[in-house]
């Protein structure tokens, strides 16, 4: 439908997409332009008398460069009927049973009002993976899926994996081993796999079969449910106590309800009864161990079909007996699929360790699985992936969207800020003031236009230095008026942003100098003394992401795979050390199609920061160089030779009673380590 120009103008002003600009005639400035004007005029204003401070405050920004470009996504146009026909054509009409066809329809929501459509590269990936799994003779090969952040790489793997697992033999064993480089990524993808497995569970139960089960193993997984009832247990720091009455229990740190997005809890009654069950606090949905193996004892009793873990946990348990069945070692069939997400993170010495670990696991399990890798930033992907998993490069297929498959939707803003080197201020001050402004210029609660999100409301701030992350966290909390340790407001302090309120004297001069932030109030946020932003941290010290935080200051632990549709700003303090890692961080904003995310990099005028600013056009579209793994390094080979020797000794000396054998083995390994 058509709209009158005055109606469109009124709507844009009402949504704060256009802001009134001072002048005799009716003039307007876009929200982006006003944000840039205020950024360019940032000054270091301290707490005190705001009526006299702003004129002599030190400037923080000397220059900036802005890039505005459209966002590209793979076109999604293939429904379940098309995919079903392609499966019959490629794999034969006998492969697609009635059960598999129903699972495919359920995964793609074929009967809903909004069915899920797939991109061409997702269809090709599914055909490639299922073609391998349907082959009787194979020698182990791989598939590397290379697509941009948010394009659907994860679905390109889990769709064929769940089709194969749900439609095949339901004997309890590990069918898919999924390795993740970060625990935040593992938890996020575990939630996604749970939603998919839950969608097809009723179909399998109606057929008299058990559902596809998923399990995970990392440091926050309890040994048994009753451990949560012990006050001195270390898991009480991650499984936080909550609620009262029927809702009293312990919050699961890695699983949320797919219906109401509230976390599951292990109720006090279930903990005391040692019952394997999780309950949603709002809708009271219950899940038990037949669908989710959320304790180590449940994994021992029966392996999960899809097993989520990290390379560190695989290395730690490879020579043991407790989880041997779960890893496909012993008198069990090994996994048919191995998933490696964010393959680009396995680089350097760490990547070589993982490569040698996979070779040791494959030898112990006598496995010849199909390896699947996912990455958005990897040059020479097929060769790198072949070296990582230990197969011939000619047996690895690379699948990625083609240029003709891309559709442009939405805009992204890429901004590089150079701090003023003559003002005598620290670069951290420029970063803090930039966060203070940019986080408030995002609409409160986000902004939607025509039922599509336009801007986010949350900000992620990254630094490559843990010490800088900690200093930035405490200093920014102080700038927001919080107690840096107890996270409570300090009575004598107030957020520094409130010193830019239009209520102070000399409004015309302050507006002209960019020291009046009245635009913030128009986007739905306040500039009062009590209008503080919530600030959180995600690092090795603070795992998880605070769901209530407006600003999350993070290390590399949050740069891959964490999907939060509310993120509208990603800010990088100083020049990133790795181009591929920066592209991943940039991809945390604007996870929903059609959004207009901001990516801001704050640089000094010295050293590598100066070089990065001069070549800022390459910062957001870097030319990624091929990576090589030092697998033949003699030091690394000796380390893994020692691990392999310990595993061989353990395999030769295993008694039938594992409970008496484990303590002796731990003592023996400790003795070897001391030697």
XYZ file of C-alpha atoms in Angstrom:
675
model
C 0.000 0.000 0.000
C 1.065 3.601 -0.581
C 1.478 6.179 2.171
C 1.450 9.958 2.122
C 4.894 11.572 2.550
C 3.754 13.390 5.682
C 2.573 10.118 7.227
C 5.926 8.440 6.500
C 7.787 11.434 7.936
C 5.647 11.393 11.065
C 6.182 7.673 11.508
C 9.974 7.970 11.169
C 10.079 10.820 13.674
C 7.904 8.857 16.065
C 10.236 5.837 15.841
C 13.300 8.128 16.275
C 14.675 7.158 12.869
C 14.652 10.880 12.092
C 15.538 13.466 14.733
C 14.782 17.177 14.815
C 17.840 19.250 13.985
C 18.110 22.844 15.299
C 17.465 25.545 12.716
C 14.933 28.066 11.484
C 13.330 25.753 8.970
C 12.131 22.217 9.615
C 15.315 20.138 9.446
C 15.955 16.530 10.339
C 18.969 14.358 10.969
C 18.956 10.566 10.697
C 19.643 8.493 13.772
C 22.911 7.276 12.229
C 24.047 10.837 11.446
C 23.243 12.054 14.953
C 25.124 9.097 16.432
C 28.201 9.948 14.375
C 27.985 13.633 15.327
C 27.891 12.818 19.026
C 30.716 10.285 18.674
C 32.948 12.773 16.902
C 32.442 15.249 19.759
C 33.045 12.935 22.691
C 34.762 14.592 25.631
C 36.126 13.285 28.924
C 33.662 14.775 31.389
C 34.072 13.694 35.006
C 31.625 13.831 37.865
C 31.396 17.343 39.284
C 29.672 20.545 38.235
C 28.432 19.812 34.699
C 27.647 23.481 34.045
C 31.326 24.438 33.856
C 33.105 21.193 32.992
C 32.054 20.557 29.445
C 33.777 23.597 27.866
C 37.260 22.590 29.027
C 36.917 18.810 28.867
C 39.531 16.977 26.800
C 38.365 15.730 23.376
C 38.578 11.960 22.879
C 38.160 11.436 19.103
C 40.422 12.870 16.439
C 38.978 11.137 13.371
C 36.677 8.331 12.248
C 35.874 6.340 9.127
C 32.453 4.933 8.325
C 31.551 2.110 5.972
C 27.942 1.382 5.081
C 27.180 -1.694 3.014
C 24.322 -4.134 2.402
C 24.195 -7.519 4.069
C 24.103 -10.706 1.989
C 22.331 -13.965 2.831
C 21.890 -17.229 0.927
C 18.452 -17.307 -0.686
C 16.103 -19.813 0.972
C 13.663 -21.250 -1.539
C 13.524 -25.059 -1.214
C 10.722 -26.682 0.794
C 10.379 -30.188 2.217
C 8.714 -31.550 -0.953
C 11.679 -30.487 -3.105
C 14.158 -31.970 -0.623
C 12.199 -35.223 -0.479
C 12.323 -35.515 -4.270
C 16.062 -34.781 -4.309
C 16.673 -37.446 -1.660
C 14.769 -40.042 -3.693
C 16.602 -39.038 -6.846
C 20.066 -39.117 -5.259
C 19.815 -41.951 -2.737
C 17.173 -44.077 -4.386
C 13.433 -44.458 -3.741
C 13.947 -47.206 -1.154
C 16.061 -45.007 1.139
C 13.281 -42.602 2.125
C 11.021 -44.640 4.389
C 7.698 -43.404 5.712
C 9.274 -42.697 9.090
C 12.122 -40.674 7.552
C 9.684 -38.669 5.424
C 7.644 -37.765 8.513
C 10.814 -36.752 10.374
C 11.828 -34.524 7.458
C 8.405 -32.845 7.437
C 8.569 -32.280 11.205
C 12.070 -30.792 11.130
C 11.103 -28.396 8.343
C 7.703 -27.608 9.917
C 5.945 -28.538 6.665
C 2.470 -28.471 8.250
C 2.855 -25.070 9.925
C 1.837 -21.680 8.574
C 5.540 -20.722 8.256
C 7.408 -23.763 6.906
C 11.178 -23.717 7.013
C 12.875 -23.238 3.645
C 16.439 -24.257 2.887
C 19.222 -22.699 0.856
C 20.932 -24.505 -1.975
C 24.122 -25.133 0.011
C 22.078 -26.663 2.858
C 20.430 -29.084 0.443
C 23.790 -30.022 -1.076
C 25.277 -30.570 2.360
C 22.391 -32.841 3.392
C 22.721 -34.903 0.209
C 26.484 -35.232 0.656
C 26.274 -36.363 4.294
C 23.357 -38.739 3.763
C 25.035 -40.152 0.666
C 28.048 -41.121 2.764
C 25.934 -42.587 5.565
C 23.950 -44.644 3.061
C 27.053 -46.133 1.470
C 28.043 -49.680 2.450
C 31.735 -49.246 1.604
C 33.672 -46.160 2.602
C 37.150 -45.249 3.736
C 36.390 -42.179 5.854
C 36.015 -38.784 4.253
C 34.818 -35.310 5.091
C 32.655 -32.331 4.239
C 33.523 -28.746 5.060
C 30.626 -26.267 4.973
C 31.782 -22.673 4.473
C 29.087 -20.012 4.772
C 28.723 -16.632 6.433
C 27.705 -16.113 10.027
C 23.979 -16.615 10.515
C 23.442 -18.333 7.147
C 22.377 -21.722 8.547
C 25.521 -23.877 8.634
C 24.368 -25.688 11.772
C 21.091 -26.788 10.171
C 23.046 -27.983 7.131
C 24.548 -30.636 9.411
C 21.868 -31.459 11.985
C 19.103 -31.928 9.410
C 20.790 -34.926 7.698
C 22.180 -36.175 11.020
C 18.747 -36.355 12.672
C 17.192 -37.828 9.513
C 19.735 -40.645 9.582
C 19.630 -41.248 13.344
C 15.848 -41.045 13.687
C 15.154 -43.137 10.602
C 17.703 -45.871 11.297
C 18.542 -48.412 13.958
C 17.487 -47.266 17.450
C 20.021 -49.356 19.371
C 21.460 -47.138 22.145
C 24.902 -45.978 21.048
C 26.673 -42.808 20.032
C 25.846 -42.055 16.426
C 27.265 -38.520 16.289
C 30.189 -37.017 18.197
C 30.016 -33.191 18.203
C 33.181 -31.347 19.308
C 33.094 -27.632 20.133
C 35.991 -25.258 20.831
C 34.112 -23.021 23.336
C 31.718 -23.983 26.103
C 29.394 -21.036 25.330
C 29.112 -22.304 21.761
C 28.549 -25.845 23.028
C 25.677 -24.746 25.288
C 24.058 -22.664 22.558
C 24.155 -25.482 20.011
C 23.030 -28.015 22.620
C 19.853 -25.958 23.064
C 19.307 -25.892 19.300
C 19.780 -29.658 18.986
C 17.392 -30.207 21.895
C 14.682 -28.198 20.109
C 15.123 -30.290 16.968
C 15.192 -33.638 18.828
C 12.101 -32.671 20.815
C 10.248 -31.835 17.577
C 10.621 -35.393 16.242
C 10.258 -37.224 19.575
C 6.444 -37.698 19.308
C 6.821 -39.337 15.879
C 9.245 -41.918 17.225
C 7.195 -42.594 20.350
C 4.077 -43.145 18.239
C 6.046 -45.766 16.306
C 7.010 -47.506 19.558
C 10.622 -46.301 19.366
C 12.686 -44.313 21.818
C 13.381 -40.668 20.869
C 16.713 -39.372 19.634
C 18.683 -38.606 22.795
C 21.286 -35.898 23.240
C 23.923 -35.603 25.941
C 26.839 -33.411 26.851
C 29.998 -33.603 28.920
C 31.974 -30.655 30.261
C 32.842 -29.237 33.666
C 29.317 -28.073 34.619
C 27.701 -31.484 34.087
C 27.006 -33.117 37.493
C 27.979 -36.677 38.299
C 24.451 -37.375 39.545
C 21.444 -35.224 40.371
C 21.831 -35.726 44.118
C 25.215 -33.941 44.005
C 23.372 -30.639 43.654
C 21.999 -31.072 47.165
C 25.464 -30.942 48.713
C 26.237 -27.385 49.759
C 29.989 -27.824 49.520
C 29.852 -29.255 45.992
C 31.677 -27.162 43.388
C 28.706 -27.311 40.986
C 26.682 -25.114 43.349
C 28.584 -22.162 41.850
C 27.078 -22.852 38.403
C 23.787 -24.576 39.330
C 22.396 -21.631 41.296
C 19.627 -22.173 43.848
C 16.360 -20.413 43.014
C 12.652 -20.160 43.805
C 10.495 -21.392 46.621
C 7.724 -23.947 47.005
C 7.218 -26.125 43.934
C 9.654 -23.947 41.952
C 12.503 -24.380 44.405
C 15.519 -26.000 42.838
C 18.755 -25.435 40.936
C 19.006 -23.631 37.596
C 20.462 -25.723 34.776
C 23.270 -23.602 33.258
C 23.124 -25.153 29.781
C 19.491 -25.794 28.846
C 16.498 -23.457 28.379
C 12.856 -24.232 27.726
C 12.148 -24.004 23.947
C 8.587 -22.804 24.579
C 8.936 -19.928 27.059
C 12.733 -19.394 26.922
C 13.032 -19.822 30.682
C 15.805 -22.008 32.148
C 15.098 -25.531 33.293
C 15.676 -26.398 36.932
C 16.323 -29.568 38.868
C 13.661 -29.274 41.563
C 14.583 -29.921 45.174
C 12.249 -32.920 45.239
C 14.006 -34.474 42.228
C 17.431 -33.728 43.724
C 16.563 -35.409 47.016
C 15.097 -38.398 45.152
C 18.079 -38.486 42.742
C 15.559 -38.387 39.878
C 16.870 -37.619 36.359
C 14.451 -34.874 35.418
C 14.442 -31.143 34.570
C 11.407 -28.866 34.899
C 10.605 -25.463 33.402
C 9.739 -22.896 36.068
C 7.022 -21.234 33.965
C 5.246 -23.760 31.731
C 6.179 -26.778 33.918
C 7.489 -28.768 30.939
C 9.425 -31.817 32.127
C 12.205 -33.687 30.345
C 13.904 -36.842 31.541
C 16.924 -38.921 30.625
C 15.312 -40.641 27.641
C 15.629 -37.360 25.710
C 18.450 -35.464 27.466
C 21.398 -37.062 29.275
C 22.275 -34.182 31.564
C 24.317 -36.105 34.164
C 27.427 -38.230 33.857
C 25.697 -41.203 35.426
C 23.020 -41.090 32.702
C 25.761 -41.153 30.044
C 27.317 -44.188 31.734
C 24.026 -46.052 31.869
C 23.120 -45.443 28.225
C 25.063 -43.479 25.576
C 23.343 -40.539 23.897
C 22.723 -40.625 20.149
C 24.203 -37.145 19.719
C 27.050 -36.450 22.140
C 28.265 -32.872 22.737
C 31.671 -32.314 24.285
C 34.956 -30.459 23.832
C 38.354 -31.590 22.602
C 39.700 -31.154 26.139
C 37.115 -33.569 27.571
C 37.843 -36.073 24.800
C 41.564 -35.956 25.591
C 40.927 -36.276 29.333
C 38.693 -39.343 28.999
C 40.268 -41.072 26.012
C 42.281 -43.547 28.063
C 39.604 -44.129 30.696
C 36.871 -46.684 30.927
C 34.013 -44.664 32.400
C 32.920 -42.994 29.147
C 34.521 -45.463 26.727
C 31.146 -46.555 25.315
C 30.076 -42.944 24.880
C 33.161 -42.254 22.766
C 32.692 -45.460 20.754
C 35.683 -47.260 22.282
C 35.532 -50.932 23.158
C 33.062 -53.549 22.053
C 30.634 -51.021 20.589
C 30.123 -49.535 17.164
C 31.946 -46.199 16.819
C 30.181 -42.970 15.830
C 29.341 -42.580 12.169
C 29.521 -38.787 12.241
C 31.996 -36.376 13.824
C 31.149 -32.669 13.831
C 33.800 -29.968 14.268
C 32.203 -26.551 14.588
C 34.111 -23.293 13.992
C 37.002 -25.137 12.380
C 39.070 -21.968 11.985
C 39.678 -21.912 15.767
C 41.775 -25.084 15.500
C 44.903 -23.299 14.332
C 48.537 -23.215 15.418
C 49.793 -25.526 18.152
C 46.279 -25.951 19.593
C 44.985 -27.107 16.215
C 47.858 -29.575 15.905
C 46.998 -30.987 19.348
C 43.383 -31.494 18.244
C 44.507 -33.077 14.959
C 46.712 -35.601 16.779
C 43.953 -36.214 19.331
C 41.494 -37.099 16.560
C 43.988 -39.559 15.123
C 44.449 -41.210 18.526
C 40.665 -41.458 19.012
C 40.151 -42.916 15.543
C 42.770 -45.589 16.245
C 41.315 -46.538 19.648
C 37.734 -46.590 18.369
C 38.667 -48.242 15.071
C 36.399 -45.659 13.481
C 36.103 -44.446 9.900
C 33.490 -41.737 10.360
C 32.333 -38.964 8.105
C 33.868 -35.726 9.390
C 31.833 -32.542 8.975
C 33.365 -29.129 9.585
C 31.620 -25.765 9.821
C 33.364 -22.416 9.387
C 32.573 -18.946 8.158
C 36.170 -17.744 7.862
C 38.591 -20.247 6.392
C 40.778 -20.007 3.315
C 41.825 -23.205 1.517
C 39.206 -24.909 3.659
C 39.262 -28.398 2.149
C 43.048 -28.790 2.486
C 43.080 -27.431 6.046
C 40.202 -29.666 7.121
C 41.846 -32.723 5.581
C 45.009 -32.049 7.599
C 42.973 -31.525 10.754
C 40.985 -34.770 10.646
C 43.623 -36.900 8.947
C 42.022 -37.856 5.620
C 43.126 -37.342 2.039
C 42.276 -33.926 0.639
C 40.615 -35.465 -2.418
C 38.081 -37.113 -0.068
C 36.970 -33.776 1.398
C 34.166 -31.850 -0.292
C 33.780 -28.110 0.154
C 30.213 -26.771 0.106
C 29.481 -23.047 0.132
C 26.897 -20.608 -1.259
C 27.509 -19.345 -4.768
C 27.281 -15.627 -5.651
C 24.057 -16.181 -7.598
C 22.469 -17.710 -4.475
C 22.907 -14.556 -2.385
C 20.217 -11.983 -1.699
C 20.899 -8.565 -0.144
C 18.781 -7.521 2.803
C 19.470 -4.942 5.498
C 22.443 -2.652 6.081
C 25.456 -2.839 8.373
C 27.437 0.106 9.733
C 31.195 -0.376 10.173
C 32.940 2.387 12.086
C 36.607 2.891 12.977
C 37.405 5.536 15.600
C 40.869 6.997 16.150
C 41.461 8.429 19.603
C 42.925 11.909 19.969
C 46.673 11.525 20.703
C 47.081 15.178 21.809
C 44.424 15.224 24.530
C 46.467 13.362 27.152
C 43.695 10.834 27.775
C 43.888 7.063 27.867
C 42.487 4.971 25.030
C 40.331 3.165 27.584
C 38.533 6.461 28.261
C 37.599 6.737 24.595
C 36.286 3.169 24.629
C 34.236 3.744 27.789
C 32.649 6.946 26.493
C 31.935 5.248 23.146
C 30.174 2.353 24.875
C 28.255 4.783 27.059
C 26.878 6.598 24.011
C 26.462 3.756 21.506
C 24.755 1.383 23.963
C 22.177 4.086 24.708
C 21.614 4.998 21.078
C 20.283 1.478 20.516
C 16.523 1.458 20.967
C 15.365 0.195 24.348
C 14.068 -3.311 23.772
C 14.985 -3.115 20.076
C 13.020 -1.603 17.204
C 10.773 -3.470 14.778
C 9.451 -2.203 11.462
C 6.793 -4.247 9.637
C 7.248 -7.091 12.175
C 10.992 -7.296 11.366
C 13.700 -6.211 13.836
C 15.635 -3.168 12.686
C 17.962 -2.439 15.604
C 19.084 -4.482 18.575
C 19.307 -3.384 22.198
C 22.349 -5.230 23.600
C 26.076 -4.531 23.143
C 29.044 -6.922 23.109
C 32.492 -5.444 23.839
C 35.627 -7.467 23.009
C 39.298 -7.197 23.855
C 42.166 -9.584 23.170
C 43.771 -8.922 26.562
C 42.245 -10.392 29.724
C 43.748 -7.646 31.889
C 42.127 -5.009 29.672
C 38.805 -6.875 29.889
C 38.923 -6.721 33.694
C 39.957 -3.063 33.832
C 37.321 -2.149 31.266
C 34.674 -4.004 33.258
C 35.431 -2.285 36.568
C 36.009 1.169 35.080
C 32.832 1.049 33.015
C 30.792 -0.160 35.976
C 32.148 2.816 37.868
C 31.201 5.110 34.960
C 27.648 3.745 35.177
C 27.553 4.408 38.918
C 27.760 0.790 40.084
C 29.776 -0.720 42.899
C 32.502 -2.497 40.919
C 32.344 -5.619 43.101
C 28.869 -5.928 44.597
C 27.026 -4.665 41.516
C 24.864 -2.297 43.592
C 24.335 1.431 42.905
C 26.646 3.725 44.849
C 24.657 6.432 46.589
C 27.136 9.208 45.910
C 27.691 8.283 42.247
C 25.545 8.519 39.143
C 26.085 7.473 35.522
C 28.339 9.838 33.603
C 25.787 9.821 30.771
C 23.408 11.822 32.981
C 25.792 14.787 32.692
C 24.676 15.127 29.039
C 21.009 15.662 29.866
C 19.334 18.564 28.006
C 17.994 19.884 31.336
C 21.281 21.583 32.214
C 21.856 25.300 31.395
C 23.180 26.558 28.038
C 21.257 23.980 26.000
C 22.001 25.675 22.666
C 25.749 25.708 23.229
C 25.760 22.164 24.503
C 23.738 20.916 21.550
C 26.050 22.692 19.114
C 29.115 21.155 20.804
C 27.587 17.674 20.850
C 27.457 17.552 24.665
C 23.682 17.273 24.934
C 22.438 13.735 24.303
C 18.750 14.420 23.954
C 18.524 11.872 21.127
C 18.970 9.105 23.695
C 15.676 9.998 25.345
C 13.930 9.871 21.984
C 14.967 6.254 21.378
C 13.386 5.223 24.673
C 16.291 5.361 27.127
C 16.771 7.719 30.050
C 19.503 10.167 31.066
C 18.488 10.522 34.681
C 20.712 9.818 37.656
C 19.104 6.430 38.126
C 19.266 5.336 34.483
C 22.172 2.918 34.727
C 22.981 0.237 32.186
C 23.487 -3.318 33.393
C 27.065 -4.476 32.736
C 28.182 -8.121 32.611
C 31.297 -10.080 31.730
C 31.923 -13.337 29.888
C 35.376 -14.849 30.200
C 37.152 -17.801 31.763
C 36.328 -16.203 35.129
C 32.617 -15.652 34.431
C 31.072 -18.324 32.221
C 27.682 -17.760 30.662
C 26.013 -14.580 29.461
C 23.920 -12.450 31.799
C 20.487 -12.335 30.160
C 19.693 -8.984 31.812
C 22.911 -7.187 30.841
C 22.742 -4.275 28.408
C 26.525 -4.409 27.881
C 28.577 -7.634 27.944
C 32.358 -7.264 28.081
C 33.926 -10.453 26.763
C 37.038 -12.283 25.701
C 37.381 -14.717 22.798
C 35.116 -17.159 24.675
C 32.087 -15.339 23.213
C 33.309 -14.751 19.680
C 31.971 -17.916 18.055
C 28.564 -19.438 17.735
C 26.612 -17.597 20.429
C 23.318 -16.533 18.863
C 21.566 -13.607 20.541
C 19.001 -11.784 18.362
C 19.145 -8.759 20.665
C 22.755 -7.805 19.894
C 22.877 -4.604 17.852
C 26.416 -3.406 18.590
C 29.824 -5.102 18.630
C 32.740 -2.967 19.823
C 36.398 -3.970 19.568
C 38.973 -2.299 21.833
C 42.256 -1.882 19.903
C 43.183 -3.643 16.674
C 42.157 -7.310 16.571
C 45.002 -9.796 16.597
C 43.378 -12.222 14.181
C 41.290 -11.238 11.160
C 39.207 -14.423 11.186
C 38.434 -14.038 14.901
C 37.340 -10.435 14.333
C 34.967 -11.486 11.562
C 33.432 -13.962 13.997
C 33.040 -11.268 16.656
C 31.464 -8.956 14.132
C 28.945 -11.675 13.311
C 27.541 -11.661 16.862
C 25.496 -8.547 15.978
C 22.504 -8.580 13.655
C 21.698 -12.281 13.903
C 18.230 -11.651 12.445
C 17.865 -10.908 8.750
C 17.049 -7.327 7.880
C 18.757 -5.814 10.923
C 21.132 -2.838 10.839
C 23.940 -3.721 13.268
C 26.876 -1.518 14.286
C 30.488 -2.701 14.420
C 32.832 -0.190 16.067
C 36.616 -0.460 16.471
C 38.396 1.994 18.803
C 42.067 2.503 17.938
C 44.965 4.535 19.250
C 47.317 6.489 16.969
C 50.354 4.309 17.586
C 51.868 1.017 16.452
C 49.619 -1.627 14.972
C 46.538 0.487 15.696
C 47.858 3.209 13.397
C 48.494 0.709 10.593
C 45.023 -0.774 11.061
C 43.392 2.637 10.809
C 45.249 3.507 7.619
C 44.077 0.204 6.083
C 40.616 0.239 7.672
C 38.969 -0.833 4.404
C 40.637 -4.250 4.826
C 39.528 -4.590 8.451
C 35.919 -5.512 7.681
C 36.632 -7.446 4.471
C 39.967 -9.119 5.211
C 41.827 -11.386 2.835
C 42.148 -14.538 4.910
C 45.366 -16.467 4.431
C 45.522 -20.282 4.403
C 46.379 -21.840 7.767
C 48.829 -24.628 8.348
C 48.968 -27.092 11.239
C 52.390 -28.017 12.724
C 51.417 -31.676 13.050
C 55.011 -32.864 12.472
C 56.393 -30.779 15.336
C 58.560 -33.161 17.387
C 57.585 -31.612 20.714
C 53.862 -32.123 20.005
C 54.476 -35.654 18.753
C 56.257 -36.562 21.983
C 53.360 -35.234 24.060
C 50.844 -37.349 22.196
C 53.169 -40.338 22.193
C 53.104 -40.153 25.994
C 49.296 -39.915 25.967
C 49.061 -42.879 23.603
C 51.389 -44.921 25.820
C 49.250 -44.241 28.896
C 46.130 -45.213 26.985
C 47.802 -48.455 25.850
C 48.831 -49.297 29.424
C 45.320 -48.555 30.666
C 43.770 -50.750 27.965
C 46.076 -53.681 28.875
C 45.535 -53.397 32.635
C 41.785 -52.864 32.883
C 40.177 -55.130 35.470
C 36.542 -56.082 35.379
C 35.714 -53.895 38.387
C 35.978 -50.327 37.126
C 35.277 -48.787 40.553
C 38.440 -50.298 42.054
C 40.458 -49.763 38.900
C 39.874 -46.017 38.439
C 41.580 -44.834 41.691
C 44.624 -47.020 40.964
C 44.842 -45.679 37.425
C 44.645 -42.067 38.615
C 47.450 -42.735 41.092
C 49.550 -44.347 38.363
C 49.030 -41.454 35.985
C 49.932 -38.981 38.742
C 53.129 -40.921 39.352
C 54.045 -40.805 35.666
C 53.351 -37.041 35.618
C 55.664 -36.489 38.614
C 58.424 -38.442 36.902
